PDB file of C-alpha atoms in Angstrom:
ATOM      1  CA  ASP A   1      46.427   4.762  38.756  1.00  0.00           C
ATOM      2  CA  ALA A   2      42.785   5.586  39.362  1.00  0.00           C
ATOM      3  CA  ASP A   3      40.296   4.348  36.797  1.00  0.00           C
ATOM      4  CA  VAL A   4      38.116   7.466  37.032  1.00  0.00           C
ATOM      5  CA  THR A   5      39.841  10.797  37.551  1.00  0.00           C
ATOM      6  CA  GLN A   6      38.415  14.249  38.081  1.00  0.00           C
ATOM      7  CA  THR A   7      40.075  17.637  37.759  1.00  0.00           C
ATOM      8  CA  PRO A   8      40.278  19.889  39.611  1.00  0.00           C
ATOM      9  CA  ARG A   9      39.764  18.289  43.019  1.00  0.00           C
ATOM     10  CA  ASN A  10      38.935  21.611  44.622  1.00  0.00           C
ATOM     11  CA  ARG A  11      37.846  24.894  43.099  1.00  0.00           C
ATOM     12  CA  ILE A  12      36.781  28.215  44.529  1.00  0.00           C
ATOM     13  CA  THR A  13      35.203  30.673  42.139  1.00  0.00           C
ATOM     14  CA  LYS A  14      33.022  33.759  42.111  1.00  0.00           C
ATOM     15  CA  THR A  15      29.412  34.254  41.108  1.00  0.00           C
ATOM     16  CA  GLY A  16      29.025  34.669  37.375  1.00  0.00           C
ATOM     17  CA  LYS A  17      32.222  32.889  36.368  1.00  0.00           C
ATOM     18  CA  ARG A  18      32.274  30.026  33.870  1.00  0.00           C
ATOM     19  CA  ILE A  19      33.621  26.805  35.303  1.00  0.00           C
ATOM     20  CA  MET A  20      34.482  23.470  33.707  1.00  0.00           C
ATOM     21  CA  LEU A  21      34.919  20.244  35.623  1.00  0.00           C
ATOM     22  CA  GLU A  22      36.603  17.412  33.798  1.00  0.00           C
ATOM     23  CA  CYS A  23      36.309  13.659  34.073  1.00  0.00           C
ATOM     24  CA  SER A  24      38.446  10.999  32.425  1.00  0.00           C
ATOM     25  CA  GLN A  25      38.201   7.221  32.640  1.00  0.00           C
ATOM     26  CA  THR A  26      40.406   4.324  31.633  1.00  0.00           C
ATOM     27  CA  LYS A  27      37.795   1.607  32.223  1.00  0.00           C
ATOM     28  CA  GLY A  28      36.621   1.584  28.617  1.00  0.00           C
ATOM     29  CA  HIS A  29      33.021   2.114  29.701  1.00  0.00           C
ATOM     30  CA  ASP A  30      30.472   3.650  27.367  1.00  0.00           C
ATOM     31  CA  ARG A  31      28.257   5.199  30.023  1.00  0.00           C
ATOM     32  CA  MET A  32      29.240   8.250  32.027  1.00  0.00           C
ATOM     33  CA  TYR A  33      27.343  10.285  34.601  1.00  0.00           C
ATOM     34  CA  TRP A  34      27.625  13.552  36.528  1.00  0.00           C
ATOM     35  CA  TYR A  35      26.136  13.842  40.025  1.00  0.00           C
ATOM     36  CA  ARG A  36      26.142  16.496  42.684  1.00  0.00           C
ATOM     37  CA  GLN A  37      26.165  15.704  46.376  1.00  0.00           C
ATOM     38  CA  ASP A  38      24.761  18.069  48.974  1.00  0.00           C
ATOM     39  CA  PRO A  39      24.787  17.297  52.712  1.00  0.00           C
ATOM     40  CA  GLY A  40      21.644  15.420  53.694  1.00  0.00           C
ATOM     41  CA  LEU A  41      20.390  15.112  50.117  1.00  0.00           C
ATOM     42  CA  GLY A  42      22.405  12.200  48.780  1.00  0.00           C
ATOM     43  CA  LEU A  43      23.497  12.233  45.137  1.00  0.00           C
ATOM     44  CA  ARG A  44      21.378  13.752  42.410  1.00  0.00           C
ATOM     45  CA  LEU A  45      21.881  13.141  38.707  1.00  0.00           C
ATOM     46  CA  ILE A  46      22.787  16.153  36.553  1.00  0.00           C
ATOM     47  CA  TYR A  47      23.519  14.600  33.134  1.00  0.00           C
ATOM     48  CA  TYR A  48      24.318  11.202  31.710  1.00  0.00           C
ATOM     49  CA  SER A  49      25.773   9.969  28.443  1.00  0.00           C
ATOM     50  CA  PHE A  50      25.534   6.536  26.851  1.00  0.00           C
ATOM     51  CA  ASP A  51      28.067   7.288  24.152  1.00  0.00           C
ATOM     52  CA  VAL A  52      29.657  10.271  22.438  1.00  0.00           C
ATOM     53  CA  LYS A  53      26.482  11.092  20.520  1.00  0.00           C
ATOM     54  CA  ASP A  54      23.954  10.361  23.254  1.00  0.00           C
ATOM     55  CA  ILE A  55      23.616  12.890  26.086  1.00  0.00           C
ATOM     56  CA  ASN A  56      20.625  13.137  28.393  1.00  0.00           C
ATOM     57  CA  LYS A  57      19.431  15.462  31.120  1.00  0.00           C
ATOM     58  CA  GLY A  58      19.093  14.211  34.654  1.00  0.00           C
ATOM     59  CA  GLU A  59      16.856  15.530  37.397  1.00  0.00           C
ATOM     60  CA  ILE A  60      18.770  18.765  38.079  1.00  0.00           C
ATOM     61  CA  SER A  61      20.292  19.874  34.745  1.00  0.00           C
ATOM     62  CA  ASP A  62      19.281  23.555  34.898  1.00  0.00           C
ATOM     63  CA  GLY A  63      22.343  25.792  35.019  1.00  0.00           C
ATOM     64  CA  TYR A  64      24.657  23.031  33.771  1.00  0.00           C
ATOM     65  CA  SER A  65      25.860  21.775  30.394  1.00  0.00           C
ATOM     66  CA  VAL A  66      28.052  18.856  29.388  1.00  0.00           C
ATOM     67  CA  SER A  67      30.342  17.750  26.603  1.00  0.00           C
ATOM     68  CA  ARG A  68      31.376  14.189  25.743  1.00  0.00           C
ATOM     69  CA  GLN A  69      34.594  14.804  23.878  1.00  0.00           C
ATOM     70  CA  ALA A  70      35.502  11.130  23.558  1.00  0.00           C
ATOM     71  CA  GLN A  71      34.493   7.815  25.056  1.00  0.00           C
ATOM     72  CA  ALA A  72      36.914   8.484  27.901  1.00  0.00           C
ATOM     73  CA  LYS A  73      36.114  12.144  28.615  1.00  0.00           C
ATOM     74  CA  PHE A  74      32.988  13.829  29.947  1.00  0.00           C
ATOM     75  CA  SER A  75      33.066  17.477  31.043  1.00  0.00           C
ATOM     76  CA  LEU A  76      30.572  19.421  33.113  1.00  0.00           C
ATOM     77  CA  SER A  77      30.257  23.192  32.688  1.00  0.00           C
ATOM     78  CA  LEU A  78      28.637  25.862  34.777  1.00  0.00           C
ATOM     79  CA  GLU A  79      28.121  28.740  32.344  1.00  0.00           C
ATOM     80  CA  SER A  80      27.501  31.325  35.051  1.00  0.00           C
ATOM     81  CA  ALA A  81      28.145  29.951  38.506  1.00  0.00           C
ATOM     82  CA  ILE A  82      25.866  30.832  41.403  1.00  0.00           C
ATOM     83  CA  PRO A  83      26.318  30.193  45.145  1.00  0.00           C
ATOM     84  CA  ASN A  84      23.709  27.416  45.333  1.00  0.00           C
ATOM     85  CA  GLN A  85      25.870  25.394  42.945  1.00  0.00           C
ATOM     86  CA  THR A  86      28.368  25.011  45.781  1.00  0.00           C
ATOM     87  CA  ALA A  87      28.554  21.236  46.201  1.00  0.00           C
ATOM     88  CA  LEU A  88      30.620  18.100  45.761  1.00  0.00           C
ATOM     89  CA  TYR A  89      30.500  16.863  42.170  1.00  0.00           C
ATOM     90  CA  PHE A  90      31.076  13.252  41.155  1.00  0.00           C
ATOM     91  CA  CYS A  91      31.655  11.653  37.809  1.00  0.00           C
ATOM     92  CA  ALA A  92      30.791   7.960  37.403  1.00  0.00           C
ATOM     93  CA  THR A  93      30.986   5.304  34.706  1.00  0.00           C
ATOM     94  CA  SER A  94      29.304   1.985  33.997  1.00  0.00           C
ATOM     95  CA  GLU A  95      29.327  -0.709  31.334  1.00  0.00           C
ATOM     96  CA  ARG A  96      26.604  -1.062  28.733  1.00  0.00           C
ATOM     97  CA  GLN A  97      24.695  -3.738  30.628  1.00  0.00           C
ATOM     98  CA  GLY A  98      22.044  -1.433  32.005  1.00  0.00           C
ATOM     99  CA  ALA A  99      20.163  -1.325  35.264  1.00  0.00           C
ATOM    100  CA  ARG A 100      22.040  -4.117  37.055  1.00  0.00           C
ATOM    101  CA  ASP A 101      25.453  -2.579  36.559  1.00  0.00           C
ATOM    102  CA  GLU A 102      27.658  -1.115  39.238  1.00  0.00           C
ATOM    103  CA  GLN A 103      28.737   2.476  38.745  1.00  0.00           C
ATOM    104  CA  PHE A 104      32.371   3.429  39.351  1.00  0.00           C
ATOM    105  CA  PHE A 105      32.953   6.842  40.893  1.00  0.00           C
ATOM    106  CA  GLY A 106      35.727   9.363  40.669  1.00  0.00           C
ATOM    107  CA  PRO A 107      37.121  11.038  43.795  1.00  0.00           C
ATOM    108  CA  GLY A 108      34.963  14.131  43.415  1.00  0.00           C
ATOM    109  CA  THR A 109      35.444  17.852  42.855  1.00  0.00           C
ATOM    110  CA  ARG A 110      34.587  20.198  45.697  1.00  0.00           C
ATOM    111  CA  LEU A 111      33.257  23.423  44.170  1.00  0.00           C
ATOM    112  CA  THR A 112      32.686  26.596  46.163  1.00  0.00           C
ATOM    113  CA  VAL A 113      30.937  29.546  44.527  1.00  0.00           C
ATOM    114  CA  LEU A 114      31.326  32.809  46.451  1.00  0.00           C
TER     115      LEU A 114
ATOM    116  CA  ALA B   1      10.444   7.697  39.477  1.00  0.00           C
ATOM    117  CA  GLN B   2      12.037   5.516  42.087  1.00  0.00           C
ATOM    118  CA  SER B   3      12.219   6.627  45.695  1.00  0.00           C
ATOM    119  CA  VAL B   4      14.642   5.434  48.340  1.00  0.00           C
ATOM    120  CA  THR B   5      14.360   6.100  52.053  1.00  0.00           C
ATOM    121  CA  GLN B   6      17.196   5.658  54.489  1.00  0.00           C
ATOM    122  CA  LEU B   7      15.964   5.820  58.041  1.00  0.00           C
ATOM    123  CA  GLY B   8      18.394   7.627  60.268  1.00  0.00           C
ATOM    124  CA  SER B   9      20.821  10.155  58.870  1.00  0.00           C
ATOM    125  CA  HIS B  10      23.279   9.335  61.656  1.00  0.00           C
ATOM    126  CA  VAL B  11      23.947   6.011  63.360  1.00  0.00           C
ATOM    127  CA  SER B  12      26.459   5.538  66.186  1.00  0.00           C
ATOM    128  CA  VAL B  13      27.689   2.189  67.466  1.00  0.00           C
ATOM    129  CA  SER B  14      30.478   0.941  69.673  1.00  0.00           C
ATOM    130  CA  GLU B  15      33.328  -1.039  68.196  1.00  0.00           C
ATOM    131  CA  GLY B  16      32.293  -4.693  68.124  1.00  0.00           C
ATOM    132  CA  ALA B  17      28.566  -3.927  68.135  1.00  0.00           C
ATOM    133  CA  LEU B  18      26.074  -4.837  65.432  1.00  0.00           C
ATOM    134  CA  VAL B  19      25.692  -2.371  62.581  1.00  0.00           C
ATOM    135  CA  LEU B  20      22.207  -1.993  61.078  1.00  0.00           C
ATOM    136  CA  LEU B  21      21.535   0.611  58.393  1.00  0.00           C
ATOM    137  CA  ARG B  22      18.014   0.756  57.015  1.00  0.00           C
ATOM    138  CA  CYS B  23      16.850   1.199  53.430  1.00  0.00           C
ATOM    139  CA  ASN B  24      13.349   1.032  51.968  1.00  0.00           C
ATOM    140  CA  TYR B  25      12.293   1.463  48.366  1.00  0.00           C
ATOM    141  CA  SER B  26       8.961   2.585  46.954  1.00  0.00           C
ATOM    142  CA  SER B  27       8.305   0.773  43.679  1.00  0.00           C
ATOM    143  CA  SER B  28       5.779  -2.058  43.311  1.00  0.00           C
ATOM    144  CA  VAL B  29       8.181  -3.941  41.059  1.00  0.00           C
ATOM    145  CA  PRO B  30      11.323  -4.814  43.016  1.00  0.00           C
ATOM    146  CA  PRO B  31      14.253  -2.844  41.612  1.00  0.00           C
ATOM    147  CA  TYR B  32      17.915  -3.677  41.556  1.00  0.00           C
ATOM    148  CA  LEU B  33      19.356  -2.568  44.894  1.00  0.00           C
ATOM    149  CA  PHE B  34      22.799  -1.335  45.812  1.00  0.00           C
ATOM    150  CA  TRP B  35      24.741  -0.205  48.859  1.00  0.00           C
ATOM    151  CA  TYR B  36      27.644   2.173  48.358  1.00  0.00           C
ATOM    152  CA  VAL B  37      30.122   3.455  50.931  1.00  0.00           C
ATOM    153  CA  GLN B  38      31.894   6.807  50.923  1.00  0.00           C
ATOM    154  CA  TYR B  39      34.982   7.207  53.080  1.00  0.00           C
ATOM    155  CA  PRO B  40      36.101  10.739  53.933  1.00  0.00           C
ATOM    156  CA  ASN B  41      37.422  12.670  50.933  1.00  0.00           C
ATOM    157  CA  GLN B  42      36.809   9.784  48.578  1.00  0.00           C
ATOM    158  CA  GLY B  43      34.308   8.787  45.931  1.00  0.00           C
ATOM    159  CA  LEU B  44      31.688   6.114  46.401  1.00  0.00           C
ATOM    160  CA  GLN B  45      32.521   2.436  46.120  1.00  0.00           C
ATOM    161  CA  LEU B  46      30.177  -0.511  45.857  1.00  0.00           C
ATOM    162  CA  LEU B  47      29.640  -2.620  48.974  1.00  0.00           C
ATOM    163  CA  LEU B  48      27.130  -5.054  47.514  1.00  0.00           C
ATOM    164  CA  LYS B  49      24.183  -5.333  45.147  1.00  0.00           C
ATOM    165  CA  TYR B  50      21.009  -7.368  44.754  1.00  0.00           C
ATOM    166  CA  THR B  51      20.127  -8.336  41.185  1.00  0.00           C
ATOM    167  CA  SER B  52      18.933 -11.951  41.352  1.00  0.00           C
ATOM    168  CA  ALA B  53      17.037 -14.556  43.324  1.00  0.00           C
ATOM    169  CA  ALA B  54      19.457 -14.807  46.253  1.00  0.00           C
ATOM    170  CA  THR B  55      17.878 -12.547  48.843  1.00  0.00           C
ATOM    171  CA  LEU B  56      20.844 -12.500  51.220  1.00  0.00           C
ATOM    172  CA  VAL B  57      23.723 -10.715  49.589  1.00  0.00           C
ATOM    173  CA  LYS B  58      27.255 -10.692  50.955  1.00  0.00           C
ATOM    174  CA  GLY B  59      29.539  -7.804  50.215  1.00  0.00           C
ATOM    175  CA  ILE B  60      32.985  -6.550  51.015  1.00  0.00           C
ATOM    176  CA  ASN B  61      34.387  -5.867  54.484  1.00  0.00           C
ATOM    177  CA  GLY B  62      31.983  -8.274  56.203  1.00  0.00           C
ATOM    178  CA  PHE B  63      28.791  -6.447  55.250  1.00  0.00           C
ATOM    179  CA  GLU B  64      25.657  -8.160  54.062  1.00  0.00           C
ATOM    180  CA  ALA B  65      22.126  -7.133  53.167  1.00  0.00           C
ATOM    181  CA  GLU B  66      18.848  -8.980  52.930  1.00  0.00           C
ATOM    182  CA  PHE B  67      16.197  -8.209  50.351  1.00  0.00           C
ATOM    183  CA  LYS B  68      12.687  -8.508  51.792  1.00  0.00           C
ATOM    184  CA  LYS B  69      10.012  -7.991  49.177  1.00  0.00           C
ATOM    185  CA  SER B  70       7.159  -8.004  51.678  1.00  0.00           C
ATOM    186  CA  GLU B  71       8.778  -5.138  53.565  1.00  0.00           C
ATOM    187  CA  THR B  72      10.232  -3.371  50.475  1.00  0.00           C
ATOM    188  CA  SER B  73      13.492  -3.263  52.373  1.00  0.00           C
ATOM    189  CA  PHE B  74      17.190  -3.878  51.803  1.00  0.00           C
ATOM    190  CA  HIS B  75      18.830  -3.266  55.171  1.00  0.00           C
ATOM    191  CA  LEU B  76      22.606  -3.409  55.538  1.00  0.00           C
ATOM    192  CA  THR B  77      24.185  -5.247  58.478  1.00  0.00           C
ATOM    193  CA  LYS B  78      27.557  -6.161  59.885  1.00  0.00           C
ATOM    194  CA  PRO B  79      27.843  -8.342  62.994  1.00  0.00           C
ATOM    195  CA  SER B  80      30.768  -6.523  64.555  1.00  0.00           C
ATOM    196  CA  ALA B  81      31.669  -2.915  63.806  1.00  0.00           C
ATOM    197  CA  HIS B  82      35.244  -1.826  63.306  1.00  0.00           C
ATOM    198  CA  MET B  83      36.644   1.661  63.585  1.00  0.00           C
ATOM    199  CA  SER B  84      37.462   1.556  59.866  1.00  0.00           C
ATOM    200  CA  ASP B  85      33.739   1.208  59.066  1.00  0.00           C
ATOM    201  CA  ALA B  86      33.154   4.864  59.938  1.00  0.00           C
ATOM    202  CA  ALA B  87      31.888   6.386  56.704  1.00  0.00           C
ATOM    203  CA  GLU B  88      28.735   7.506  54.922  1.00  0.00           C
ATOM    204  CA  TYR B  89      26.578   4.778  53.431  1.00  0.00           C
ATOM    205  CA  PHE B  90      24.171   5.202  50.535  1.00  0.00           C
ATOM    206  CA  CYS B  91      21.403   2.913  49.412  1.00  0.00           C
ATOM    207  CA  ALA B  92      20.543   3.157  45.706  1.00  0.00           C
ATOM    208  CA  VAL B  93      18.076   1.545  43.310  1.00  0.00           C
ATOM    209  CA  SER B  94      17.667   1.186  39.569  1.00  0.00           C
ATOM    210  CA  ASP B  95      14.628   0.150  37.553  1.00  0.00           C
ATOM    211  CA  ARG B  96      14.768  -3.556  36.781  1.00  0.00           C
ATOM    212  CA  GLY B  97      13.007  -3.154  33.443  1.00  0.00           C
ATOM    213  CA  SER B  98      15.119  -0.244  32.247  1.00  0.00           C
ATOM    214  CA  THR B  99      18.181  -0.223  30.044  1.00  0.00           C
ATOM    215  CA  LEU B 100      19.132   3.238  31.251  1.00  0.00           C
ATOM    216  CA  GLY B 101      21.158   2.122  34.259  1.00  0.00           C
ATOM    217  CA  ARG B 102      20.152   5.231  36.154  1.00  0.00           C
ATOM    218  CA  LEU B 103      20.655   5.077  39.914  1.00  0.00           C
ATOM    219  CA  TYR B 104      18.401   6.754  42.466  1.00  0.00           C
ATOM    220  CA  PHE B 105      20.149   7.410  45.760  1.00  0.00           C
ATOM    221  CA  GLY B 106      18.911   7.709  49.294  1.00  0.00           C
ATOM    222  CA  ARG B 107      20.034  10.639  51.419  1.00  0.00           C
ATOM    223  CA  GLY B 108      22.770   8.683  53.128  1.00  0.00           C
ATOM    224  CA  THR B 109      23.511   7.473  56.653  1.00  0.00           C
ATOM    225  CA  GLN B 110      26.626   8.612  58.464  1.00  0.00           C
ATOM    226  CA  LEU B 111      28.030   5.786  60.583  1.00  0.00           C
ATOM    227  CA  THR B 112      30.155   6.664  63.606  1.00  0.00           C
ATOM    228  CA  VAL B 113      32.029   3.940  65.441  1.00  0.00           C
ATOM    229  CA  TRP B 114      33.093   4.619  69.029  1.00  0.00           C
ATOM    230  CA  PRO B 115      36.091   2.861  70.584  1.00  0.00           C
TER     231      PRO B 115
END
């Protein structure tokens, strides 16, 4: 079984709809991240969380919100989706060690906003 | 903030040829450096990372990268390309003095391997 899972894997929605993307991990890691990937732009950080009570904005948090329901679960919400939020979204985890740590990625959610 | 530049958004090589993917970073203090690979329809997985004094780092699948402080570079190489190496490759950095563990990614290089 995968250590980092994301649901759904694909989603098509309409402008203005509320969308939630979910991430679960069985690695026991404290740190979790949400990224979006756009062609030619690499990955950009949306939000990150160091534990259930510690949530921080990344470089592109506008239009997004997150919830850390438990150590193992980190959800990303789009309150009112817009077409330029069409992208591939990745959840990642890492241990508490800090800057030298590898991040472990989920398989991604492909979101299309019409 | 850190900045990572990957020269060449697309690289094409023949099977058996040398693979060279370029990565340069911007900070004056050398960061931790990572190479990740993304196969089609999959998430990213770590190829290798540089965190210590050993400047030549060996990773999975025959890849290696050399940290050159004077050139602020961390280029990825493989002596002989295989068809299975076709994927997108991302260079990433994190601040050595930070406890945040935040990664800054380059824009990626798509590697095509011709038979």
